[in-house]
Phi, psi and omega in degrees: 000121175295121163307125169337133176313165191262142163221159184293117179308171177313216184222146183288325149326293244243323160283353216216338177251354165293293164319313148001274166251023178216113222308335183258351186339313181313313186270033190219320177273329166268357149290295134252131177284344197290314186311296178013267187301028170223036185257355142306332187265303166300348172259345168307306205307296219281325173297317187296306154314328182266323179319304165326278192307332168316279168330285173338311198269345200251312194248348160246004169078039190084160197305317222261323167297281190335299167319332181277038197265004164263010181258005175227355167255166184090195180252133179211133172256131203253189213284351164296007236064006173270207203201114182261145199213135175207141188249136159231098150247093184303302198291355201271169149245010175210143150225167176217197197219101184237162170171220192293338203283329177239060165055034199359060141308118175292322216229004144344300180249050183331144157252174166294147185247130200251201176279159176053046154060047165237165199231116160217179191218146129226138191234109186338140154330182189239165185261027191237318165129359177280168221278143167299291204236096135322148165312116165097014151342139159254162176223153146206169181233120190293136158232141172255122145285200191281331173255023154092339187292131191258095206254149186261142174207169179269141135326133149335307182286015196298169150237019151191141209208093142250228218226105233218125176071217164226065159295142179282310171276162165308150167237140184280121148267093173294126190248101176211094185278119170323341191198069180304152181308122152281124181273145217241338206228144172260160158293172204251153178299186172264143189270171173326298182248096203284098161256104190242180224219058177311127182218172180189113192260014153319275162314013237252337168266151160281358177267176241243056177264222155204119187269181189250209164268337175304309208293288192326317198255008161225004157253332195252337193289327181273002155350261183284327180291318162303333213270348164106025159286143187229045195190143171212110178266116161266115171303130171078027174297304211268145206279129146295135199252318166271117173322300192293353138324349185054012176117351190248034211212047188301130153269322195258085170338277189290349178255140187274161174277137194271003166289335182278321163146235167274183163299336182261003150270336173303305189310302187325302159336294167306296192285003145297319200293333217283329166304333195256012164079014217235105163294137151248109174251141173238140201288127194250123159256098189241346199268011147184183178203140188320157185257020149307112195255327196286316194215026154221176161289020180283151195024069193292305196238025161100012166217188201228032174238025199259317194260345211237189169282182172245144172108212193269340202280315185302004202232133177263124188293271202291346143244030184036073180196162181280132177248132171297130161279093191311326192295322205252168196316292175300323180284324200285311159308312180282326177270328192306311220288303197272001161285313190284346192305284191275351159264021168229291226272323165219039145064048178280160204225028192120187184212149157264129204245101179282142179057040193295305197279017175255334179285313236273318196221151166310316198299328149092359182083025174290147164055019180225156228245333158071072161284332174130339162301106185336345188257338172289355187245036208188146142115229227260005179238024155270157162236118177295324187302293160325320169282320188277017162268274188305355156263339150298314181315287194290357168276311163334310192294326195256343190277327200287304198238047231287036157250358161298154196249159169198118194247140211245157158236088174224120177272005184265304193092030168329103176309149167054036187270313175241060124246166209286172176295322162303357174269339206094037197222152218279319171108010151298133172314266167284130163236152186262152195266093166288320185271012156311298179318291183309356172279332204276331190283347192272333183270351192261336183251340186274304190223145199274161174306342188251015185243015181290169178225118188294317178294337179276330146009263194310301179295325180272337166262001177235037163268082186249161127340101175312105182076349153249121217294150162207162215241090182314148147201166190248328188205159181207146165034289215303301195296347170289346188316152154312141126117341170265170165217142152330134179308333171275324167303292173341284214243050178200345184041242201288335183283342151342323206245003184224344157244036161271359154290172194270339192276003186238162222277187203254134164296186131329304191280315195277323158326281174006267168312303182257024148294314182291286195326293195283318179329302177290348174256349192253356166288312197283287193316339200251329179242349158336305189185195162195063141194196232186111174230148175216158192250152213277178246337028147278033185277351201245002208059068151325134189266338180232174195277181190252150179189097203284148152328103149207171184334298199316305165226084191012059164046048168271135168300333190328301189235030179236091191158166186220133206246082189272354159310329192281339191283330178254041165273088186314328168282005169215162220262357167314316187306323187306318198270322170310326196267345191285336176268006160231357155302327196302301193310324221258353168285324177323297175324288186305322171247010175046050177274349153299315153269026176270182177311183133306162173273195187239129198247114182264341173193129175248073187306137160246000176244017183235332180073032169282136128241140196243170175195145141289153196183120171024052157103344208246145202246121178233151189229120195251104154276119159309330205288120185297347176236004203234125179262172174201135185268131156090065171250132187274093168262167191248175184209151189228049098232168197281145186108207187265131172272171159213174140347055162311300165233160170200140181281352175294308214320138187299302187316323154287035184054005173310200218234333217035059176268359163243139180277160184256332166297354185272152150332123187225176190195117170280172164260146166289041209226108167328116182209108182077051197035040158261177172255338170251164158205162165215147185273112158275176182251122184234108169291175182287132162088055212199125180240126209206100153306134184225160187223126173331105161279323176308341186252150176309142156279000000 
């Protein structure tokens, strides 16, 4: 992280009452020092924060009621048989409640108008004791605006809503099933080391379809379990009225997607991954929501001020969607609760928090380039309303579950965004290392291979935050789109589709491709971060980029799947890179370099293309160069005996070369090298990533 531009620190007055009030500051200012003259601003954040929880507590009986806003809003039956209903449309001037059970009379079923823009209704048994509203209704909820308008609309609170025929809009389902999922598995710890498995399980087939959850959890889960991933972030969960959004266009908060199937196969889902030892987060999108008003929450009760701002504050320009309004009461409810929702209700084991750095500043991080100066992270183009929601969202997440993940997507470098909140930080696990993808492709679009530059390498994977975690990848969801290309698309394109059998002898481009291709991932994985994300088949080269059914190309299925067939084809050379990612994964398990220290990096050769690194015990070594190999090259080391080979991307099973044995020997020395106090000379082909191990040391 590039040091701050210089500013006049605080006033020592001013530093001293800021420590005060916020408990851990102290440790937070001695990691970084750079922080100081901002040490007013993290006490504001924290103050603001703790005032929120404070309010909570005084007037909604804790954080932990407040969250439960989905057991009285929304449609509920309740133990006479009736059906109790509560609303917050502020803007409205009538609501009612209509759908099958009463002949979709609108104005039958008036609710009550309470205080603070709430809304409730109850409406008695039936006198025979049978259910009013059955499991699989349809509903909607009438709103009479302020102008007189009469609107059909879903709850916010619906939990399942689909799409019938070839209807345009969403249908409200009431979903109360007699004999709803029972989960069978508890969850799994958290894990050490975090390898997630980013999956969607739409695409999730090789035909030319929208796969189910059934498909997902039985066909795709024993994968990711063979492939050593101990993690599955799902995409595209929370329900989208457009597909071709990837999931990021939310209508239905609370309904998991009905495209997939029900909710009690999603949960089946789960609770199958939790059996196999396998953590599940879901990618939670809260940084904005579709601007559907017929089957989303936009304009709910006839303004555009009831969930968002109102006016241009309220519009995100570049993803023609609604911003929430963090501030307000009701809203702070509807996200803590839907936070608290998809973790008590479908056993989720955490979230990826999509779009943090649009939440993060007014500005949303449009047209601004983030150098690292320190001023960019502070004053009047934060929006606090916003940070103090993701400091509540995560104290909620870790106080309900406190083995839960919770992982940030900010492309800014937000200081303390993952540090705890008692310190002034936001209270994130994990942040994802976004500009790892972009070097490598920059490095793949850019510069001929003998013109890579190691140090800068070396500098994009280990510029991390000192103690704030982060989640390496070389490529993810983003680089597969339509208009992008996959890292195995870089470097291998067109030859992909006519020279990847094992029977025909290896070209220049395709020898390449999949040499860098385990390289750039067993590099990313190892010195990166410390967790590991892959978007599902580019662990094998998926060969083509993603692309949902739309107008542009007439709602083809074609490249919206994933052709995990090619990986079990014996005859094609996709099984090399499959089988290497999961050797990668399952040594990862065993020596834990994702939770060890950072390494420690001995040497960034730029006329040799080396990199050498220490990393939980174990000496990893890369030559970049495409052609020049070297026998008896001195790497250092800081211990002392005999190594051997664990891995190596050369290995015949990884499409490799085999030029190296896994029976040799390798003996450090007592010879100082690169500031190590040992070193021992390998043999490093060319275009070769390659681990070794103490045997003399306990595993």
């Amino acid at each position: 992280m590039a040091a701050p531009a210089a500013r006049a620190d605080c006033s020592e007055e001013a530093l001293a009452a800021a420590l005060a009030d916020v408990p851990e500051l102290a440790r937070l200012l001695e990691i970084d020092p750079y922080l100081k003259p901002f040490a007013p601003d993290f006490q504001r954040r924290y103050k603001r924060f703790n005032e929120t929880l404070n309010n909570i507590g005084e007037n909604e009986g804790g954080i932990d009621k407040f969250s439960r806003g989905y057991e009285s809003f929304g449609v509920h039956r309740c133990a006479d048989g009736g059906l109790y209903c509560k609303e917050w449309a502020p803007g409205a001037e009538g609501v009612f409640l209509t759908g099958d059970f009463n002949d979709w009379n609108p104005f039958s079923y008036p609710y009550k108008k309470l205080d603070y823009g709430k809304w409730e209704l109850y409406i008695p048994p039936k006198q025979n004791k049978s259910l009013l509203v059955p499991h699989g209704s349809k509903l909607k909820v009438v709103i009479r605006s302020k102008s007189g308008e009469i609107l059909y609309r879903i709850s916010p609170w619906a939990k399942y809503v689909t799409r019938e025929g070839d209807n345009v809009n969403y249908d409200w389902i009431h979903w109360d099933p007699e004999h709803p999922y029972k989960f069978k598995h508890s969850k799994p710890k958290k894990p050490r080391g975090l390898r997630i498995y980013e999956s969607h399980v739409g695409i999730s087939s090789y035909e030319g379809k929208i796969a189910s959850y059934k498909h997902f959890t039985c066909n795709v889960l024993p994968r990711i379990k063979d492939l050593g991933y101990n993690c599955i972030q799902l995409m595209a969960i929370m329900e989208h009225a457009y597909y071709a959004s990837f999931g990021y266009q939310i209508t239905s908060f609370f309904a998991a997607s009905s495209r997939y199937g029900t909710p009690e196969e999603l949960k089946e889902l789960i609770d199958t991954a939790h059996s196999m030892g396998i953590t599940v987060l879901l990618d939670v999108v809260h940084s904005h929501a579709s601007k559907n008003s017929e089957d989303g929450l936009n304009m709910f009760d006839g303004t555009d001020s009831c969930y968002f701002h109102s006016g241009p504050r309220g519009n995100h320009d570049l993803w023609d969607s609604r911003l929430f309004a963090y501030s307000s009461w009701e809203v702070l409810r509807f996200l803590l609760s839907n936070i608290r929702w998809w973790l008590e209700e479908y056993y989720f084991d955490g979230f990826r928090f999509d779009g943090v750095t649009s939440m993060l500043y007014h500005h949303h991080g449009m047209g601004e380039g983030f150098s690292g100066d320190y001023h960019e992270y502070f004053g009047l183009q934060v929006d606090e309303d916003a940070l103090v929601y993701l400091m509540l969202a995560n104290h909620l997440v870790h106080t309900l579950y406190p083995d839960s993940i919770t992982v940030a997507e900010d492309v800014s470098g937000m200081p303390a965004l993952c540090s705890p909140i008692s310190q002034g930080g936001v209270g994130f696990d994990y942040r994802l290392a976004m500009a790892i993808p972009d070097k490598w492709i920059q490095l793949l679009k850019e510069f001929k291979d003998e013109d890579w530059n190691m140090g800068n390498i070396v500098y994009t994977l280990t510029n991390r935050r000192y103690l704030e975690k982060c989640i390496a990848y070389a490529e993810s969801h983003d680089q597969a789109l339509v208009g992008d290309k996959t890292l195995a698309f870089w470097l291998m394109d067109a030859e992909m589709y006519t020279n990847m059998s094992v029977l025909t002898p290896f070209t220049p481009v395709i020898d390449r491709g999949i040499q860098l291709h385990k390289m750039i991932r067993l590099i990313t994985h190892a010195l990166g971060g410390e967790g590991y994300l892959n978007f599902m088949g580019n662990e094998f080269g998926h060969p083509e980029w993603l692309d949902f059914p739309r107008k542009g190309n007439n709602e083809s299925y074609h490249y919206a799947r994933r052709q995990f067939h090619l990986t079990d084809d014996d005859l094609l050379r996709y099984k090399f890179l499959n089988n290497f990612d999961r050797d990668m994964n399952k040594l990862e398990e065993r020596c834990g370099w994702l939770s060890a220290p950072q390494a420690y990096v001995s040497e960034k050769h730029e006329g040799n293309k080396i990199i050498a690194f220490e990393r939980a015990g174990l000496l990893f070594i890369f030559n970049f160069h495409p052609s020049k190999s070297y026998t008896d090259y001195r790497v250092g080391t800081t211990l002392p005996g005999k190594f051997r080979i664990v891995l190596d991307t050369d290995a015949a099973e990884y499409g490799g070369h085999q030029r190296l044995d896994h029976n040799t020997d390798f003996f450090s020395e007592d010879f100082k090298h690169n500031e190590r106090p040992f070193s021992l000379l390998v043999y490093i082909p060319s275009r070769v990533g390659l681990i070794l191990q103490n045997v003399d040391m306990p595993n």
